[in-house]
Amino acid sequence: MNDIIETISFILRLAAPFIAVITIILCFVSLRYGRRSEHALINLEDEEHEICYPVLFWENSIGRSRNSDIRINDATVSRDHAVLLRRDDGWFVTDTGSKSGVYVNGNLTEGRCPVYIGDKIAIGKSILTLRRADASSDIHQRQKRKPRESKTLPGSVLLSFITVYILVISAEAVINMGSLDVVIPAACFILLCWIFFALSKSMFKRKNFELESLALLLSGTGIVLCASHDSHQAIVQLAATAIGIFIFCFIIWFIEIPDRVMKWRLAISILAICLLGSTLALGTVQNGAKNWILLGPISVQPSEFAKIAYIFVGASTLDQLQTKKNLFGFIIVTGACVGLLFLMSDFGTAVIFFVTFLIIAFMRSGNIKTVILAVTAAVLGVLVILTVKPYIAERFKAWGHVWEYAADAGYQQVNTLIYSASGGLFGIGLSKGYLQNVFASESDLVFGLASEEMGLIIAVLFGVVIGGFMIYARTVTTRSRSTFYSIAACTAGGMLVFQAALNIFGVTDILPLTGVTLPFVSYGGSSMAACWGILAFIKAADERTYSGKKIKRHKERKKQNVSYRTQMSDTDTEEYIEV
């Protein structure tokens, strides 16, 4: 009888990675072929010099700088002269502090100025005429005659694969444990997945569900992994996932209107600093860092939610795209956040904030010198801190020498390396691992625990999925509705990838062990909820996310507002229908 049970358990362990791989491939293939083609929205024509500038984005910096989206090689044009931006009610141009100003049809502009097809915009001595995208090209005619067919897979198909995967790993856990402790968390998670999908399709009118499916795959694996060791932890993770999904939906709704983000930018900046400041004042020291606030039986890590606010602040540019004043304010917020994190001794999160700052600074300025300057300042700051507080270096003394400190500072990493290697490709079985006896096995060491019990294939897939978030975020930047979405998506993807790298490479002694969680997988309610919030920025960059509402608004305005239609190009109209 035991042999039969072992055989069934082994078959389930073989089936789990196979189903997971298929699910991940289907999700990324659907993401790859479900996007609209890239084309110019409108054109800016310099008739005197016979130059045509295609306008590809919702916010476009105009200036003499090589980093401008529309570069005009004219000495009378400022480096950062203006921003041409599009909103649901048309196109606008904004002067960003240029020396000679911006004129529309001969009139000096102040603030946002609406521009229409045929209007002439004076940038220095260059006169740019707003034109529709070329309606005579063969490509455009083909698109008008035969709209591109979407190859997006139905969310129900992807979710069905995830359901089967959760059932398989749950069944294996039940067999190995000899109890039904994992059944209730797994069943509740599957129910949560289908409720989430039903609401996405019916209430939010979303046709694509790939990013959510990938996140649910990781979240479900983490919940079952927790349930196989501690059912209470699984319930906490399940509740955190539900909260995270709510935050995910709320953020997507909130940032649907980019101008609303800009209005709340200052308040969100203050919120980020207050979250970290409250932790420093009211927090409890755990594992050497003062980053937890205890509220009775509930513990919260505010720094996780500060990450979401930080992305908001950093990506909010809009009318002031690339201006020094806008970037300087962001630097002040960054300095305050990183400084508070160092006072809390939360060095892992501090590093994540700093790397996030580098991504945002480069995307907003397009200048590698800014990044080099920031890195230099950070290195000097670290040297000063190590001089003033030399005991901090002691926390990283085992890095690269864990075997020499196997009994103390390197204990966790040594055990992770030993037990994760023993799992092989398919693991030794859920709940059977020895790493579960090591402190923080379900949180900081979860990569090693998954490698031991579920196999190296499943563990590596964690990194593949999170890395895929970043790759996808990068591919949608040129198709995003706004520069805010582009910067926020790449920042969110970069933050998740870097955090995953700190976790995976930290427990395997490639990088110092910083104690950060593995996104969507590690035990920790604050981390789980915050990761879903961060994922919302990548979701928002996908134009299909708001396509249902866009089509509805366009039809209403097409009937009621003639002046609005004069602002829209043929390509704009096609974009609404195509998605």
Short mmCIF file of C-alpha atoms in Angstrom, two decimals, residues 222-538:
data_model
loop_
_atom_site.label_atom_id
_atom_site.label_comp_id
_atom_site.label_asym_id
_atom_site.label_seq_id
_atom_site.Cartn_x
_atom_site.Cartn_y
_atom_site.Cartn_z
CA GLY A 222 3.07 29.76 -2.04
CA ILE A 223 -0.28 29.14 -0.29
CA VAL A 224 -0.14 25.37 -0.80
CA LEU A 225 3.51 25.33 0.25
CA CYS A 226 2.56 27.14 3.48
CA ALA A 227 -0.48 24.91 4.04
CA SER A 228 1.68 21.80 3.87
CA HIS A 229 3.58 23.04 6.95
CA ASP A 230 1.25 25.41 8.82
CA SER A 231 -2.43 25.85 7.99
CA HIS A 232 -2.54 29.16 9.88
CA GLN A 233 0.13 30.63 7.60
CA ALA A 234 -1.87 29.48 4.59
CA ILE A 235 -4.99 31.29 5.84
CA VAL A 236 -2.95 34.47 6.35
CA GLN A 237 -1.57 34.19 2.81
CA LEU A 238 -5.03 33.56 1.40
CA ALA A 239 -6.44 36.64 3.14
CA ALA A 240 -3.46 38.71 1.99
CA THR A 241 -4.00 37.53 -1.59
CA ALA A 242 -7.64 38.64 -1.45
CA ILE A 243 -6.55 42.04 -0.08
CA GLY A 244 -3.85 42.25 -2.75
CA ILE A 245 -6.38 41.59 -5.52
CA PHE A 246 -8.55 44.39 -4.14
CA ILE A 247 -5.53 46.75 -4.11
CA PHE A 248 -4.71 45.60 -7.66
CA CYS A 249 -8.20 46.53 -8.89
CA PHE A 250 -8.26 49.81 -6.98
CA ILE A 251 -4.91 51.00 -8.37
CA ILE A 252 -5.94 50.16 -11.93
CA TRP A 253 -9.09 52.23 -11.41
CA PHE A 254 -7.21 55.08 -9.73
CA ILE A 255 -4.56 55.48 -12.43
CA GLU A 256 -7.01 55.15 -15.32
CA ILE A 257 -6.90 58.97 -15.54
CA PRO A 258 -3.22 60.06 -15.54
CA ASP A 259 -4.08 63.62 -14.53
CA ARG A 260 -5.64 62.31 -11.32
CA VAL A 261 -2.30 60.72 -10.42
CA MET A 262 -0.53 64.05 -10.85
CA LYS A 263 -3.04 65.83 -8.60
CA TRP A 264 -2.44 63.32 -5.81
CA ARG A 265 1.33 63.18 -6.29
CA LEU A 266 2.23 65.40 -3.32
CA ALA A 267 -0.19 63.64 -0.98
CA ILE A 268 1.17 60.24 -2.00
CA SER A 269 4.74 61.48 -1.47
CA ILE A 270 3.85 62.51 2.07
CA LEU A 271 2.09 59.17 2.59
CA ALA A 272 5.21 57.21 1.60
CA ILE A 273 7.37 59.16 4.05
CA CYS A 274 4.74 58.88 6.81
CA LEU A 275 4.50 55.10 6.37
CA LEU A 276 8.23 54.74 6.90
CA GLY A 277 8.32 57.39 9.65
CA SER A 278 5.54 55.66 11.59
CA THR A 279 7.49 52.41 11.43
CA LEU A 280 10.57 54.11 12.82
CA ALA A 281 8.52 55.62 15.65
CA LEU A 282 6.16 52.75 16.45
CA GLY A 283 7.86 49.73 14.94
CA THR A 284 9.18 46.62 16.66
CA VAL A 285 12.64 45.22 16.04
CA GLN A 286 12.51 41.75 14.50
CA ASN A 287 15.53 39.93 13.11
CA GLY A 288 17.69 43.01 13.48
CA ALA A 289 15.41 45.43 11.59
CA LYS A 290 12.77 47.79 12.93
CA ASN A 291 10.31 47.34 10.09
CA TRP A 292 7.20 45.82 11.70
CA ILE A 293 4.25 47.43 13.47
CA LEU A 294 2.29 45.11 15.74
CA LEU A 295 -1.48 45.69 15.90
CA GLY A 296 -2.57 43.07 18.40
CA PRO A 297 -2.31 39.67 16.69
CA ILE A 298 -1.67 41.35 13.32
CA SER A 299 1.77 42.49 12.17
CA VAL A 300 2.13 44.94 9.29
CA GLN A 301 5.22 45.96 7.32
CA PRO A 302 4.49 49.51 6.06
CA SER A 303 7.64 49.63 3.93
CA GLU A 304 6.03 47.14 1.54
CA PHE A 305 3.15 49.54 0.84
CA ALA A 306 5.58 52.46 0.64
CA LYS A 307 6.96 50.77 -2.49
CA ILE A 308 3.62 51.30 -4.24
CA ALA A 309 3.50 54.96 -3.22
CA TYR A 310 7.12 55.40 -4.35
CA ILE A 311 6.30 54.17 -7.86
CA PHE A 312 3.37 56.61 -8.00
CA VAL A 313 5.61 59.52 -7.10
CA GLY A 314 8.47 58.59 -9.40
CA ALA A 315 6.38 57.90 -12.49
CA SER A 316 4.12 60.97 -12.24
CA THR A 317 5.58 63.34 -14.85
CA LEU A 318 2.99 64.26 -17.46
CA ASP A 319 3.23 67.98 -18.33
CA GLN A 320 6.61 68.37 -16.60
CA LEU A 321 8.24 65.47 -18.39
CA GLN A 322 12.05 65.50 -17.99
CA THR A 323 12.17 68.89 -16.26
CA LYS A 324 14.83 69.30 -13.57
CA LYS A 325 12.39 70.71 -11.01
CA ASN A 326 10.20 67.65 -11.27
CA LEU A 327 13.16 65.27 -10.93
CA PHE A 328 14.63 67.24 -8.02
CA GLY A 329 11.45 66.77 -5.99
CA PHE A 330 11.63 63.04 -6.59
CA ILE A 331 15.26 62.98 -5.42
CA ILE A 332 14.20 64.61 -2.13
CA VAL A 333 11.52 61.95 -1.56
CA THR A 334 14.04 59.21 -2.39
CA GLY A 335 16.58 60.57 0.07
CA ALA A 336 13.97 60.72 2.83
CA CYS A 337 12.74 57.16 2.18
CA VAL A 338 16.19 55.57 1.92
CA GLY A 339 17.40 57.49 4.97
CA LEU A 340 14.47 56.27 7.08
CA LEU A 341 15.03 52.69 5.90
CA PHE A 342 18.69 52.86 6.95
CA LEU A 343 17.66 54.15 10.39
CA MET A 344 15.32 51.16 10.60
CA SER A 345 18.24 48.86 9.57
CA ASP A 346 16.06 47.57 6.71
CA PHE A 347 18.94 47.48 4.23
CA GLY A 348 17.29 45.09 1.78
CA THR A 349 14.32 47.40 1.22
CA ALA A 350 16.65 50.42 1.11
CA VAL A 351 18.59 48.84 -1.74
CA ILE A 352 15.34 48.05 -3.56
CA PHE A 353 14.26 51.69 -3.26
CA PHE A 354 17.61 52.90 -4.55
CA VAL A 355 17.63 50.60 -7.58
CA THR A 356 14.06 51.65 -8.29
CA PHE A 357 15.23 55.26 -8.16
CA LEU A 358 17.93 54.51 -10.74
CA ILE A 359 15.36 52.99 -13.10
CA ILE A 360 12.99 55.94 -12.78
CA ALA A 361 15.78 58.53 -13.00
CA PHE A 362 17.12 57.00 -16.21
CA MET A 363 13.69 56.63 -17.82
CA ARG A 364 12.73 60.21 -16.96
CA SER A 365 16.00 61.89 -17.89
CA GLY A 366 17.35 59.44 -20.46
CA ASN A 367 20.78 60.44 -19.20
CA ILE A 368 23.27 57.83 -18.02
CA LYS A 369 25.23 60.61 -16.27
CA THR A 370 22.35 60.98 -13.82
CA VAL A 371 22.58 57.29 -12.94
CA ILE A 372 26.37 57.41 -12.55
CA LEU A 373 26.08 60.46 -10.29
CA ALA A 374 23.45 58.74 -8.16
CA VAL A 375 25.51 55.55 -7.82
CA THR A 376 28.59 57.57 -6.85
CA ALA A 377 26.63 59.44 -4.19
CA ALA A 378 25.25 56.15 -2.87
CA VAL A 379 28.69 54.56 -2.63
CA LEU A 380 29.99 57.57 -0.70
CA GLY A 381 26.94 57.42 1.56
CA VAL A 382 27.49 53.73 2.31
CA LEU A 383 31.15 54.36 3.14
CA VAL A 384 30.16 57.13 5.55
CA ILE A 385 27.57 54.88 7.22
CA LEU A 386 30.04 52.02 7.61
CA THR A 387 32.52 54.46 9.15
CA VAL A 388 29.99 55.86 11.61
CA LYS A 389 28.31 52.49 12.32
CA PRO A 390 30.92 49.75 11.72
CA TYR A 391 28.68 47.10 13.31
CA ILE A 392 26.54 47.12 10.15
CA ALA A 393 29.36 45.41 8.23
CA GLU A 394 29.17 42.54 10.70
CA ARG A 395 25.74 41.60 9.35
CA PHE A 396 27.31 40.76 5.99
CA LYS A 397 30.52 39.12 7.17
CA ALA A 398 29.35 35.66 6.06
CA TRP A 399 28.75 36.72 2.45
CA GLY A 400 30.81 34.48 0.19
CA HIS A 401 32.07 32.47 3.19
CA VAL A 402 28.93 30.79 4.52
CA TRP A 403 30.66 27.44 4.97
CA GLU A 404 33.11 29.08 7.35
CA TYR A 405 30.19 30.41 9.42
CA ALA A 406 27.94 27.35 9.09
CA ALA A 407 27.12 27.31 12.80
CA ASP A 408 26.09 30.98 13.12
CA ALA A 409 25.91 33.73 10.48
CA GLY A 410 25.84 31.32 7.52
CA TYR A 411 23.54 28.71 9.06
CA GLN A 412 20.48 29.52 6.91
CA GLN A 413 22.35 29.65 3.61
CA VAL A 414 24.33 26.47 4.27
CA ASN A 415 21.15 24.52 5.02
CA THR A 416 19.42 26.06 2.01
CA LEU A 417 22.23 24.97 -0.30
CA ILE A 418 22.31 21.43 1.12
CA TYR A 419 18.59 20.73 1.17
CA SER A 420 17.70 22.47 -2.08
CA ALA A 421 20.30 20.34 -3.88
CA SER A 422 18.77 17.18 -2.40
CA GLY A 423 15.43 17.93 -4.05
CA GLY A 424 16.64 17.33 -7.60
CA LEU A 425 14.39 18.27 -10.51
CA PHE A 426 11.09 17.11 -9.03
CA GLY A 427 11.59 17.42 -5.27
CA ILE A 428 11.17 14.96 -2.42
CA GLY A 429 7.53 15.86 -1.80
CA LEU A 430 5.53 18.59 -0.08
CA SER A 431 5.82 18.55 3.73
CA LYS A 432 8.76 16.09 3.57
CA GLY A 433 11.56 18.63 3.47
CA TYR A 434 14.09 19.22 6.22
CA LEU A 435 14.56 22.91 5.48
CA GLN A 436 11.18 23.54 7.12
CA ASN A 437 12.97 23.16 10.46
CA VAL A 438 15.18 26.17 9.70
CA PHE A 439 13.96 29.63 10.73
CA ALA A 440 12.15 31.64 8.01
CA SER A 441 11.95 28.67 5.63
CA GLU A 442 8.55 29.77 4.27
CA SER A 443 9.56 33.42 3.89
CA ASP A 444 13.21 34.35 3.33
CA LEU A 445 14.27 30.80 2.38
CA VAL A 446 11.21 29.83 0.34
CA PHE A 447 13.24 29.35 -2.86
CA GLY A 448 15.29 26.67 -1.11
CA LEU A 449 12.19 25.09 0.44
CA ALA A 450 10.46 24.91 -2.95
CA SER A 451 13.61 23.45 -4.53
CA GLU A 452 13.77 20.72 -1.89
CA GLU A 453 10.09 19.77 -1.77
CA MET A 454 8.76 20.66 -5.24
CA GLY A 455 11.93 20.39 -7.30
CA LEU A 456 14.32 22.71 -9.08
CA ILE A 457 12.00 23.09 -12.10
CA ILE A 458 9.22 24.67 -10.04
CA ALA A 459 11.69 26.88 -8.14
CA VAL A 460 13.32 28.12 -11.35
CA LEU A 461 9.87 28.88 -12.78
CA PHE A 462 9.43 31.43 -9.98
CA GLY A 463 12.31 33.43 -11.42
CA VAL A 464 11.15 32.88 -15.01
CA VAL A 465 7.68 34.30 -14.31
CA ILE A 466 8.96 37.30 -12.36
CA GLY A 467 11.60 37.97 -15.02
CA GLY A 468 8.85 37.70 -17.62
CA PHE A 469 6.98 40.52 -15.89
CA MET A 470 9.93 42.81 -16.56
CA ILE A 471 10.33 41.71 -20.17
CA TYR A 472 6.66 42.27 -20.84
CA ALA A 473 6.68 45.64 -19.09
CA ARG A 474 9.50 46.71 -21.39
CA THR A 475 7.69 45.59 -24.53
CA VAL A 476 4.50 47.54 -23.75
CA THR A 477 6.23 50.86 -23.01
CA THR A 478 5.92 52.10 -26.59
CA ARG A 479 2.25 51.18 -26.69
CA SER A 480 1.19 52.62 -23.35
CA ARG A 481 -1.51 55.26 -23.05
CA SER A 482 0.83 57.56 -21.15
CA THR A 483 4.45 58.06 -20.15
CA PHE A 484 3.24 57.49 -16.60
CA TYR A 485 2.23 53.95 -17.52
CA SER A 486 5.49 53.30 -19.35
CA ILE A 487 7.70 54.46 -16.48
CA ALA A 488 5.51 52.85 -13.82
CA ALA A 489 5.39 49.49 -15.64
CA CYS A 490 9.16 49.27 -16.16
CA THR A 491 9.74 50.43 -12.59
CA ALA A 492 7.32 47.85 -11.19
CA GLY A 493 8.87 45.09 -13.27
CA GLY A 494 12.38 46.13 -12.29
CA MET A 495 11.43 46.29 -8.60
CA LEU A 496 9.94 42.77 -8.66
CA VAL A 497 12.93 41.33 -10.53
CA PHE A 498 15.49 42.96 -8.25
CA GLN A 499 13.63 41.87 -5.12
CA ALA A 500 13.45 38.31 -6.46
CA ALA A 501 17.17 38.42 -7.27
CA LEU A 502 18.01 39.57 -3.73
CA ASN A 503 15.97 36.69 -2.32
CA ILE A 504 17.15 33.90 -4.63
CA PHE A 505 20.80 34.93 -4.85
CA GLY A 506 20.87 35.86 -1.16
CA VAL A 507 19.91 32.40 0.10
CA THR A 508 22.36 30.80 -2.35
CA ASP A 509 25.21 33.09 -1.18
CA ILE A 510 25.70 34.84 -4.52
CA LEU A 511 24.55 38.11 -2.92
CA PRO A 512 24.40 39.10 0.75
CA LEU A 513 21.39 37.75 2.63
CA THR A 514 19.12 40.78 3.12
CA GLY A 515 15.92 39.13 4.33
CA VAL A 516 13.61 40.35 1.54
CA THR A 517 10.77 38.15 0.37
CA LEU A 518 10.29 36.35 -2.94
CA PRO A 519 7.39 38.19 -4.65
CA PHE A 520 4.02 36.37 -4.57
CA VAL A 521 5.55 33.20 -3.07
CA SER A 522 7.11 33.97 0.32
CA TYR A 523 5.01 33.90 3.46
CA GLY A 524 4.13 37.45 4.52
CA GLY A 525 0.80 39.21 4.22
CA SER A 526 2.21 42.71 3.65
CA SER A 527 4.53 41.47 0.93
CA MET A 528 1.79 39.51 -0.85
CA ALA A 529 -0.67 42.43 -0.86
CA ALA A 530 2.01 44.92 -1.98
CA CYS A 531 3.19 42.69 -4.84
CA TRP A 532 -0.32 42.63 -6.27
CA GLY A 533 -0.40 46.41 -6.00
CA ILE A 534 2.91 46.67 -7.86
CA LEU A 535 1.66 44.31 -10.58
CA ALA A 536 -1.22 46.73 -11.24
CA PHE A 537 1.22 49.20 -12.83
CA ILE A 538 2.26 46.61 -15.41
#
